[in-house]
Short mmCIF file of C-alpha atoms and ligand atoms in Angstrom, two decimals:
data_model
loop_
_atom_site.label_atom_id
_atom_site.label_comp_id
_atom_site.label_asym_id
_atom_site.label_seq_id
_atom_site.Cartn_x
_atom_site.Cartn_y
_atom_site.Cartn_z
CA MET A 1 -4.96 -75.86 -113.95
CA HIS A 2 -8.03 -77.28 -115.63
CA LEU A 3 -11.59 -77.16 -114.53
CA ILE A 4 -12.87 -80.66 -114.95
CA ASP A 5 -16.43 -80.45 -113.80
CA LYS A 6 -18.66 -77.65 -112.74
CA GLU A 7 -21.97 -79.18 -113.64
CA LYS A 8 -24.10 -80.87 -111.12
CA THR A 9 -24.84 -84.51 -111.69
CA ILE A 10 -27.29 -86.31 -109.52
CA SER A 11 -26.59 -89.86 -108.54
CA PRO A 12 -29.68 -92.02 -108.77
CA GLN A 13 -28.91 -94.12 -105.65
CA VAL A 14 -28.31 -91.53 -102.94
CA THR A 15 -29.45 -88.02 -102.16
CA SER A 16 -26.84 -85.81 -103.75
CA LYS A 17 -24.80 -83.23 -101.91
CA LEU A 18 -22.44 -80.63 -103.23
CA LEU A 19 -18.77 -81.42 -102.74
CA ARG A 20 -16.17 -78.78 -103.57
CA VAL A 21 -13.11 -80.86 -104.19
CA LEU A 22 -9.62 -79.77 -105.16
CA ILE A 23 -7.70 -82.59 -106.85
CA VAL A 24 -3.93 -82.49 -106.89
CA GLU A 25 -3.13 -84.78 -109.80
CA ASP A 26 -1.15 -84.63 -113.05
CA SER A 27 -2.88 -87.55 -114.74
CA HIS A 28 -6.15 -86.79 -116.52
CA SER A 29 -7.25 -90.38 -116.45
CA ASP A 30 -6.57 -90.78 -112.69
CA ALA A 31 -8.45 -87.55 -112.01
CA GLY A 32 -11.29 -88.83 -114.18
CA LEU A 33 -11.41 -92.08 -112.19
CA LEU A 34 -11.68 -90.13 -108.97
CA ILE A 35 -14.46 -87.94 -110.31
CA ARG A 36 -16.43 -90.94 -111.44
CA ALA A 37 -16.05 -92.58 -108.04
CA LEU A 38 -17.22 -89.40 -106.31
CA LYS A 39 -20.26 -89.03 -108.54
CA LYS A 40 -21.07 -92.66 -108.00
CA GLY A 41 -20.86 -92.01 -104.29
CA GLY A 42 -23.68 -89.47 -104.64
CA PHE A 43 -21.84 -86.16 -104.73
CA ASP A 44 -22.60 -83.15 -106.92
CA LEU A 45 -19.15 -81.96 -107.81
CA GLN A 46 -17.49 -78.65 -108.12
CA CYS A 47 -13.92 -79.59 -108.75
CA GLU A 48 -10.65 -78.40 -110.09
CA THR A 49 -7.37 -80.20 -110.66
CA VAL A 50 -3.97 -78.68 -110.09
CA ASP A 51 -0.48 -80.10 -110.42
CA THR A 52 1.86 -77.33 -109.24
CA SER A 53 2.28 -75.34 -106.06
CA GLU A 54 1.31 -72.04 -107.77
CA GLN A 55 -1.87 -73.49 -109.26
CA MET A 56 -2.84 -74.93 -105.89
CA GLN A 57 -2.24 -71.63 -104.07
CA GLN A 58 -4.29 -69.81 -106.66
CA ALA A 59 -7.18 -72.27 -106.42
CA LEU A 60 -7.18 -72.23 -102.61
CA SER A 61 -7.12 -68.42 -102.51
CA ALA A 62 -9.82 -67.99 -105.15
CA LEU A 63 -12.50 -70.38 -103.90
CA GLU A 64 -13.70 -72.23 -100.84
CA TRP A 65 -13.14 -75.99 -100.76
CA ASP A 66 -14.52 -78.87 -98.76
CA ILE A 67 -11.71 -81.36 -99.31
CA ILE A 68 -8.36 -81.92 -101.03
CA LEU A 69 -7.57 -85.24 -102.72
CA SER A 70 -3.92 -85.38 -103.58
CA ASP A 71 -1.62 -87.74 -105.45
CA TYR A 72 1.60 -88.48 -103.54
CA ASN A 73 4.22 -88.17 -106.28
CA LEU A 74 3.85 -85.72 -109.16
CA PRO A 75 6.54 -84.64 -111.63
CA LEU A 76 6.58 -81.01 -110.42
CA PHE A 77 4.88 -81.32 -107.07
CA SER A 78 4.10 -83.78 -104.24
CA GLY A 79 1.48 -84.64 -101.65
CA LEU A 80 3.76 -83.37 -98.85
CA LYS A 81 4.32 -80.04 -100.62
CA ALA A 82 0.58 -79.75 -101.22
CA LEU A 83 0.06 -80.16 -97.48
CA GLN A 84 2.60 -77.37 -96.87
CA VAL A 85 0.75 -75.09 -99.29
CA MET A 86 -2.54 -75.73 -97.47
CA HIS A 87 -0.97 -75.05 -94.06
CA SER A 88 0.82 -71.93 -95.31
CA LEU A 89 -2.61 -70.49 -96.14
CA ASP A 90 -3.80 -71.35 -92.63
CA LEU A 91 -6.46 -73.72 -93.92
CA ASP A 92 -7.71 -76.78 -92.10
CA LEU A 93 -9.30 -78.83 -94.88
CA PRO A 94 -9.64 -82.60 -94.92
CA PHE A 95 -6.64 -83.84 -96.93
CA ILE A 96 -6.60 -87.38 -98.34
CA ILE A 97 -3.65 -88.84 -100.20
CA ILE A 98 -4.70 -90.92 -103.22
CA SER A 99 -1.65 -92.79 -104.38
CA GLY A 100 -0.66 -95.50 -106.78
CA ALA A 101 1.79 -97.24 -104.51
CA ILE A 102 2.57 -96.01 -101.07
CA GLY A 103 4.74 -97.81 -98.58
CA GLU A 104 3.85 -97.95 -94.90
CA GLU A 105 6.64 -95.53 -93.94
CA THR A 106 5.58 -93.01 -96.57
CA ALA A 107 1.97 -93.25 -95.41
CA VAL A 108 3.04 -92.63 -91.80
CA GLU A 109 5.15 -89.67 -92.95
CA ALA A 110 2.15 -88.20 -94.80
CA MET A 111 -0.15 -88.63 -91.79
CA ARG A 112 2.47 -87.01 -89.54
CA ALA A 113 2.64 -84.08 -91.94
CA GLY A 114 -1.11 -83.58 -91.51
CA ALA A 115 -2.83 -85.81 -94.09
CA HIS A 116 -6.04 -87.28 -92.72
CA ASP A 117 -6.07 -90.54 -94.66
CA TYR A 118 -4.46 -92.30 -97.61
CA ILE A 119 -6.17 -94.48 -100.18
CA MET A 120 -4.80 -96.65 -102.99
CA LYS A 121 -5.75 -95.60 -106.52
CA ASP A 122 -6.55 -99.18 -107.48
CA ASN A 123 -8.84 -99.70 -104.52
CA LEU A 124 -11.16 -96.70 -104.19
CA ILE A 125 -13.75 -98.60 -102.18
CA ARG A 126 -12.83 -96.69 -99.01
CA LEU A 127 -12.94 -93.31 -100.75
CA ILE A 128 -16.57 -92.33 -100.08
CA PRO A 129 -16.75 -93.44 -96.41
CA ALA A 130 -13.38 -91.74 -95.79
CA ILE A 131 -14.61 -88.48 -97.34
CA GLU A 132 -17.84 -88.57 -95.37
CA ARG A 133 -16.00 -89.20 -92.13
CA GLU A 134 -13.48 -86.43 -92.82
CA LEU A 135 -16.23 -83.95 -93.75
CA LYS A 136 -17.97 -84.72 -90.45
CA GLU A 137 -14.75 -84.31 -88.48
CA ALA A 138 -13.88 -81.09 -90.30
CA GLY A 139 -17.37 -79.79 -89.43
CA ALA A 140 -16.77 -80.62 -85.78
CA ARG A 141 -13.35 -78.93 -85.88
CA ARG A 142 -14.91 -75.85 -87.49
CA LEU A 143 -17.60 -75.67 -84.80
CA LEU A 144 -14.95 -75.99 -82.12
CA ARG A 145 -12.85 -73.26 -83.75
CA GLU A 146 -15.87 -70.98 -84.08
CA GLY A 147 -16.80 -71.65 -80.44
CA GLU A 148 -13.24 -70.85 -79.41
CA GLU A 149 -13.23 -67.67 -81.51
CA THR A 150 -16.55 -66.55 -80.01
CA ARG A 151 -15.27 -67.31 -76.52
CA SER A 152 -12.08 -65.32 -77.01
CA ARG A 153 -13.99 -62.41 -78.64
CA LEU A 154 -16.45 -62.33 -75.73
CA GLU A 155 -13.57 -62.53 -73.27
CA LYS A 156 -11.91 -59.54 -74.95
CA GLU A 157 -15.18 -57.58 -74.89
CA LEU A 158 -15.67 -58.46 -71.24
CA GLN A 159 -12.13 -57.34 -70.39
CA GLN A 160 -12.72 -54.08 -72.19
CA ALA A 161 -16.07 -53.50 -70.48
CA LYS A 162 -14.43 -54.25 -67.11
CA HIS A 163 -11.63 -51.85 -67.90
CA TYR A 164 -14.08 -49.05 -68.77
CA ALA A 165 -16.20 -49.81 -65.70
CA GLU A 166 -13.08 -49.65 -63.53
CA LEU A 167 -12.06 -46.32 -65.06
CA ALA A 168 -15.56 -44.93 -64.52
CA ASN A 169 -15.53 -46.22 -60.96
CA GLN A 170 -12.16 -44.62 -60.24
CA ARG A 171 -13.38 -41.33 -61.69
CA LYS A 172 -16.54 -41.51 -59.59
CA SER A 173 -14.49 -42.26 -56.44
CA ARG A 174 -12.16 -39.33 -57.16
CA VAL A 175 -15.11 -36.94 -57.58
CA LEU A 176 -16.78 -38.23 -54.42
CA ALA A 177 -13.54 -38.01 -52.45
CA PHE A 178 -13.06 -34.44 -53.66
CA VAL A 179 -16.61 -33.50 -52.61
CA ALA A 180 -16.22 -35.23 -49.25
CA HIS A 181 -12.94 -33.44 -48.69
CA GLU A 182 -14.52 -30.07 -49.51
CA PHE A 183 -17.30 -30.87 -47.01
CA LYS A 184 -14.84 -31.51 -44.21
CA ASN A 185 -13.93 -27.96 -43.22
CA PRO A 186 -17.45 -26.44 -43.29
CA LEU A 187 -18.64 -29.50 -41.34
CA LYS A 188 -15.90 -29.04 -38.79
CA ALA A 189 -17.01 -25.41 -38.38
CA ILE A 190 -20.65 -26.50 -37.88
CA GLN A 191 -19.60 -29.05 -35.27
CA THR A 192 -17.38 -26.56 -33.41
CA PHE A 193 -20.13 -23.89 -33.29
CA THR A 194 -22.80 -26.36 -32.20
CA GLU A 195 -20.48 -27.57 -29.43
CA ILE A 196 -19.94 -23.96 -28.28
CA LEU A 197 -23.70 -23.44 -28.21
CA GLU A 198 -24.40 -26.80 -26.50
CA LYS A 199 -21.83 -26.26 -23.79
CA GLY A 200 -22.64 -22.56 -23.40
CA TYR A 201 -19.03 -21.43 -23.97
CA GLU A 202 -18.33 -17.79 -24.82
CA LYS A 203 -21.94 -16.54 -25.29
CA GLY A 204 -23.51 -18.23 -22.28
CA ARG A 205 -26.18 -20.94 -22.05
CA ILE A 206 -29.04 -21.03 -24.53
CA ALA A 207 -32.67 -21.83 -23.75
CA GLU A 208 -33.67 -25.49 -23.30
CA ASP A 209 -35.84 -25.64 -26.46
CA GLN A 210 -33.04 -23.99 -28.48
CA LEU A 211 -30.59 -26.52 -27.04
CA GLU A 212 -32.70 -29.38 -28.39
CA MET A 213 -32.50 -27.88 -31.88
CA VAL A 214 -28.76 -27.43 -31.58
CA GLN A 215 -28.43 -31.06 -30.49
CA GLY A 216 -30.43 -32.00 -33.60
CA ILE A 217 -27.89 -30.10 -35.74
CA SER A 218 -25.07 -31.83 -33.91
CA THR A 219 -26.50 -35.35 -34.52
CA ALA A 220 -27.18 -34.60 -38.19
CA SER A 221 -23.71 -33.19 -38.81
CA GLN A 222 -22.13 -36.17 -37.02
CA HIS A 223 -24.06 -38.44 -39.38
CA ILE A 224 -22.84 -36.51 -42.45
CA ARG A 225 -19.33 -36.67 -41.09
CA GLU A 226 -19.51 -40.46 -40.80
CA LEU A 227 -20.75 -40.75 -44.40
CA MET A 228 -17.97 -38.45 -45.64
CA ASN A 229 -15.39 -40.48 -43.71
CA ASP A 230 -16.55 -43.67 -45.43
CA ILE A 231 -16.16 -42.01 -48.83
CA LEU A 232 -12.75 -40.64 -47.93
CA ASP A 233 -11.66 -44.03 -46.62
CA ILE A 234 -12.74 -46.10 -49.58
CA ALA A 235 -11.27 -43.91 -52.35
CA PRO A 236 -7.57 -44.46 -51.57
CA ILE A 237 -8.12 -48.20 -51.08
CA GLU A 238 -9.74 -48.43 -54.51
CA ALA A 239 -6.89 -46.46 -56.01
CA GLY A 240 -4.46 -48.91 -54.34
CA LYS A 241 -2.98 -46.01 -52.40
CA ILE A 242 -3.37 -47.42 -48.94
CA SER A 243 -0.98 -49.61 -47.07
CA ILE A 244 -1.49 -51.08 -43.66
CA ASN A 245 0.59 -50.05 -40.72
CA ARG A 246 1.04 -53.11 -38.53
CA GLN A 247 1.90 -52.76 -34.88
CA VAL A 248 2.06 -55.19 -32.01
CA ILE A 249 -0.90 -54.29 -29.81
CA HIS A 250 -2.88 -55.63 -26.88
CA LEU A 251 -6.15 -56.81 -28.35
CA GLN A 252 -7.98 -56.15 -25.08
CA THR A 253 -6.93 -52.46 -25.07
CA LEU A 254 -8.28 -52.04 -28.59
CA LEU A 255 -11.55 -53.76 -27.65
CA ASP A 256 -11.95 -51.37 -24.71
CA GLU A 257 -11.61 -48.39 -27.09
CA VAL A 258 -14.17 -49.87 -29.48
CA ARG A 259 -16.54 -50.55 -26.60
CA ILE A 260 -16.54 -46.85 -25.57
CA ILE A 261 -17.38 -45.81 -29.13
CA VAL A 262 -20.23 -48.25 -29.86
CA GLU A 263 -21.86 -48.59 -26.46
CA GLU A 264 -23.43 -45.14 -26.59
CA SER A 265 -25.56 -45.97 -29.64
CA ALA A 266 -26.29 -49.47 -28.25
CA LYS A 267 -27.55 -47.89 -25.02
CA GLN A 268 -29.92 -45.65 -26.98
CA LYS A 269 -31.64 -48.80 -28.35
CA LYS A 270 -31.29 -50.65 -25.02
CA ILE A 271 -29.09 -53.19 -26.78
CA GLN A 272 -26.62 -55.21 -24.79
CA ILE A 273 -23.27 -56.15 -26.32
CA LYS A 274 -21.58 -59.28 -24.99
CA TRP A 275 -17.82 -59.30 -25.47
CA GLU A 276 -16.36 -62.81 -25.49
CA LYS A 277 -12.65 -63.22 -26.07
CA GLN A 278 -10.52 -66.32 -25.51
CA SER A 279 -8.34 -65.23 -22.64
CA ALA A 280 -5.06 -66.56 -24.10
CA LEU A 281 -5.36 -64.14 -26.99
CA ASP A 282 -3.77 -60.81 -26.53
CA LEU A 283 -0.69 -59.59 -28.38
CA ILE A 284 -1.36 -59.33 -32.08
CA ASN A 285 0.41 -57.75 -35.02
CA ILE A 286 -2.17 -55.72 -36.87
CA ASP A 287 -3.03 -52.22 -38.04
CA PRO A 288 -4.95 -50.98 -34.96
CA LYS A 289 -6.69 -48.11 -36.76
CA ARG A 290 -8.02 -50.51 -39.40
CA LEU A 291 -9.04 -53.23 -36.92
CA ARG A 292 -10.93 -50.57 -34.96
CA GLN A 293 -12.72 -49.51 -38.16
CA ILE A 294 -13.62 -53.12 -38.97
CA LEU A 295 -15.10 -53.77 -35.54
CA ILE A 296 -16.89 -50.42 -35.29
CA ASN A 297 -18.49 -50.88 -38.71
CA LEU A 298 -19.70 -54.42 -38.01
CA LEU A 299 -20.92 -53.60 -34.50
CA SER A 300 -22.61 -50.37 -35.65
CA ASN A 301 -24.44 -52.31 -38.38
CA ALA A 302 -25.54 -54.93 -35.86
CA ILE A 303 -26.85 -52.12 -33.62
CA LYS A 304 -28.46 -50.28 -36.54
CA TYR A 305 -30.16 -53.33 -38.02
CA THR A 306 -31.20 -55.21 -34.90
CA ASN A 307 -34.33 -54.78 -32.80
CA PRO A 308 -34.31 -52.63 -29.65
CA SER A 309 -33.50 -54.53 -26.42
CA ASP A 310 -31.67 -57.29 -28.31
CA THR A 311 -28.30 -58.77 -27.45
CA ILE A 312 -25.33 -58.63 -29.80
CA PHE A 313 -22.28 -60.84 -29.41
CA LEU A 314 -18.68 -60.13 -30.35
CA LYS A 315 -16.82 -63.44 -30.13
CA ILE A 316 -13.08 -63.61 -30.66
CA PHE A 317 -11.36 -66.98 -30.74
CA ARG A 318 -8.80 -69.12 -32.54
CA SER A 319 -10.11 -71.56 -35.13
CA GLU A 320 -9.91 -75.23 -34.11
CA ASP A 321 -6.84 -75.86 -36.28
CA ASN A 322 -5.24 -72.73 -34.80
CA ALA A 323 -4.72 -71.30 -38.30
CA TRP A 324 -7.08 -68.33 -37.96
CA LEU A 325 -8.03 -65.64 -35.51
CA GLN A 326 -11.77 -65.35 -35.92
CA LEU A 327 -13.99 -62.43 -34.96
CA ASN A 328 -17.74 -63.06 -35.08
CA VAL A 329 -20.30 -60.29 -34.79
CA GLU A 330 -23.69 -61.92 -34.16
CA ASP A 331 -27.08 -60.29 -33.90
CA HIS A 332 -30.70 -61.47 -33.73
CA GLY A 333 -32.01 -58.82 -36.06
CA PRO A 334 -34.14 -59.13 -39.20
CA GLY A 335 -31.48 -61.09 -41.15
CA ILE A 336 -30.60 -60.62 -44.82
CA PRO A 337 -32.38 -62.43 -47.69
CA GLU A 338 -30.19 -65.13 -49.25
CA GLU A 339 -30.26 -63.58 -52.75
CA GLU A 340 -28.72 -60.37 -51.35
CA LEU A 341 -25.75 -62.02 -49.68
CA GLU A 342 -23.47 -62.24 -52.74
CA ASN A 343 -23.72 -58.47 -53.37
CA LEU A 344 -23.47 -57.36 -49.78
CA PHE A 345 -19.78 -56.45 -49.90
CA LEU A 346 -20.00 -54.41 -53.12
CA ASP A 347 -19.46 -50.64 -53.03
CA TYR A 348 -22.67 -48.65 -52.54
CA TYR A 349 -24.79 -51.78 -52.22
CA ARG A 350 -27.76 -51.56 -49.84
CA VAL A 351 -30.40 -54.19 -49.25
CA GLN A 352 -33.72 -52.73 -50.34
CA ASN A 353 -35.95 -53.36 -47.37
CA ILE A 354 -37.70 -51.51 -44.60
CA PHE A 355 -34.69 -51.81 -42.28
CA SER A 356 -32.30 -50.03 -44.64
CA GLN A 357 -34.98 -47.39 -45.35
CA GLN A 358 -35.18 -46.71 -41.62
CA ASN A 359 -31.39 -46.36 -41.35
CA GLU A 360 -29.70 -44.02 -43.76
CA GLY A 361 -26.42 -45.15 -45.26
CA LEU A 362 -24.34 -45.19 -48.42
CA GLY A 363 -23.78 -48.92 -48.61
CA LEU A 364 -20.03 -48.46 -48.19
CA GLY A 365 -19.53 -49.87 -44.68
CA LEU A 366 -19.25 -53.56 -45.56
CA ALA A 367 -17.30 -52.84 -48.76
CA LEU A 368 -14.80 -50.92 -46.66
CA VAL A 369 -14.62 -53.71 -44.08
CA ARG A 370 -13.97 -56.31 -46.77
CA LYS A 371 -11.17 -54.23 -48.28
CA LEU A 372 -9.55 -53.64 -44.90
CA VAL A 373 -9.77 -57.33 -43.99
CA GLU A 374 -8.25 -58.32 -47.34
CA LEU A 375 -5.40 -55.86 -46.86
CA HIS A 376 -4.56 -57.98 -43.79
CA GLN A 377 -4.75 -61.16 -45.92
CA GLY A 378 -7.93 -62.07 -44.10
CA THR A 379 -11.37 -63.12 -45.23
CA ILE A 380 -14.89 -62.06 -44.35
CA SER A 381 -18.09 -64.06 -44.67
CA VAL A 382 -21.69 -63.72 -43.65
CA ASP A 383 -24.27 -66.18 -42.44
CA SER A 384 -27.81 -64.90 -42.18
CA GLN A 385 -31.35 -66.22 -41.78
CA VAL A 386 -34.30 -63.92 -42.34
CA GLY A 387 -36.12 -63.42 -39.05
CA GLU A 388 -33.35 -65.04 -37.02
CA GLY A 389 -30.27 -62.87 -37.32
CA THR A 390 -26.91 -62.35 -38.93
CA THR A 391 -23.33 -63.33 -38.16
CA PHE A 392 -20.39 -61.66 -39.87
CA SER A 393 -17.13 -63.62 -39.48
CA VAL A 394 -13.72 -62.08 -40.06
CA CYS A 395 -10.72 -64.41 -40.14
CA PHE A 396 -7.10 -63.29 -39.97
CA PRO A 397 -4.32 -65.78 -40.66
CA MET A 398 -2.60 -66.56 -37.35
CA ASN A 399 0.86 -66.87 -38.93
CA VAL A 400 0.59 -63.25 -40.12
CA ILE A 401 -0.95 -61.55 -37.13
CA VAL A 402 0.84 -63.52 -34.45
CA GLU A 403 4.53 -63.47 -35.35
CA THR A 404 7.16 -65.75 -33.84
CA GLU A 405 8.52 -62.91 -31.71
CA ILE A 406 5.14 -62.28 -30.15
CA GLN A 407 4.61 -65.99 -29.67
CA LYS A 408 7.93 -66.16 -27.79
CA GLU A 409 6.94 -63.19 -25.66
CA CYS A 410 3.65 -64.90 -24.85
CA SER A 411 5.23 -68.23 -23.82
P1 ADP B 501 -25.13 -49.15 -45.02
O1 ADP B 501 -25.29 -49.59 -43.60
O2 ADP B 501 -24.58 -47.79 -45.17
O3 ADP B 501 -26.35 -49.38 -45.84
P2 ADP B 501 -23.29 -51.37 -45.32
O4 ADP B 501 -22.35 -51.67 -46.41
O5 ADP B 501 -22.73 -51.28 -43.94
O6 ADP B 501 -24.02 -50.05 -45.72
O7 ADP B 501 -24.42 -52.47 -45.32
C1 ADP B 501 -25.02 -52.84 -46.55
C2 ADP B 501 -26.40 -53.39 -46.32
O8 ADP B 501 -26.30 -54.63 -45.61
C3 ADP B 501 -27.26 -52.51 -45.44
O9 ADP B 501 -27.98 -51.60 -46.22
C4 ADP B 501 -28.17 -53.49 -44.71
O10 ADP B 501 -29.35 -53.66 -45.46
C5 ADP B 501 -27.41 -54.79 -44.74
N1 ADP B 501 -26.83 -55.13 -43.41
C6 ADP B 501 -25.59 -54.89 -42.97
N2 ADP B 501 -25.41 -55.40 -41.73
C7 ADP B 501 -26.58 -55.97 -41.39
C8 ADP B 501 -27.03 -56.68 -40.23
N3 ADP B 501 -26.24 -56.89 -39.17
N4 ADP B 501 -28.31 -57.13 -40.25
C9 ADP B 501 -29.12 -56.95 -41.30
N5 ADP B 501 -28.76 -56.29 -42.43
C10 ADP B 501 -27.50 -55.81 -42.47
#
């Protein structure tokens, strides 16, 4: 291996630029011709010539190069082998064959093997434009590679961050579920004793003003119980430990049960609930406990977040194409700002406004509803206008919740 030129020479015609060129060539005079052509083309050169595989490997490992100019046939080496050496080192440098005589087939073979261009030794006129083009293309390839590397590094970091966040979330859910579970028995005791006092069992009736206080304890403990139930419900779903238990049920019977549960709190705010169900809809294959939870959560929210004396609608109908069973819970309450809608179904997410301050909650209700709907292969969406109201729509796929057997029974 001989170092031909390490000095910088400035061409008078063009602004010079450094070119680090590795020349694969056994002939001193041919290498000299190339160097002269490059200098004439305006390059400052840092170049080295090699004529064996070992020399080339050594040069490529020792220094960084911009381009390789390689003869095609050498006594101990060849252009194709030089290409192999470059690829074996995982390098993607512009590679131009400079050959005395090269047939069309040989040229095609060289290009297939990864050469970027080939130029005749006796006609170097194309050399400079070809080098400039290849340098530009190599720069673009490098940028692309770097972009791809950055993207895949960021993707890995994101995956890792997600993984840690998930672990932290699972840990948090386990701790909360444990606390909620530990609350259950003392809470049950509080509720039993308040009931005894309210109803006057065992120790007789208490005074009217004392009764009011006891009723206060009862309402507060019922509220804590509901919060604890949400925490206990969401933890196993997050841990993937919940499965749904489908049964064929009469939808109307389930709606009647839900009505009894929610109408009490609606009455307290003088809210009317209108139940509208397409009459042909009745037998469905669903987990009744979970559907009850879905409806109670959505209706309770509508009651909580709507104005007194309003009307809430529960509409149940088949979609026009008959593919979905849709349940809409509509209210004319304060509505939800648009920028909040995308986060609404996240765990522990509460909209920060006066209405959520007035109504205590953990921000788990809608997250729980979404998870329960998805367990039934359904979807949930929300449509809301501030000052006009909110509609939550749950859709269950008809082919899952109404099986052929039920359809036969219905016909
Ligand atoms: P929580 O009621 O415990 O805060 P949810 O997950 O049920 O939790 O609801 C999340 C937030 O969505 C609530 O804090 C409330 O601001 C908003 N929200 C839910 N339902 C309605 C509704 N029908 N109208 C207006 N805001 C609602």
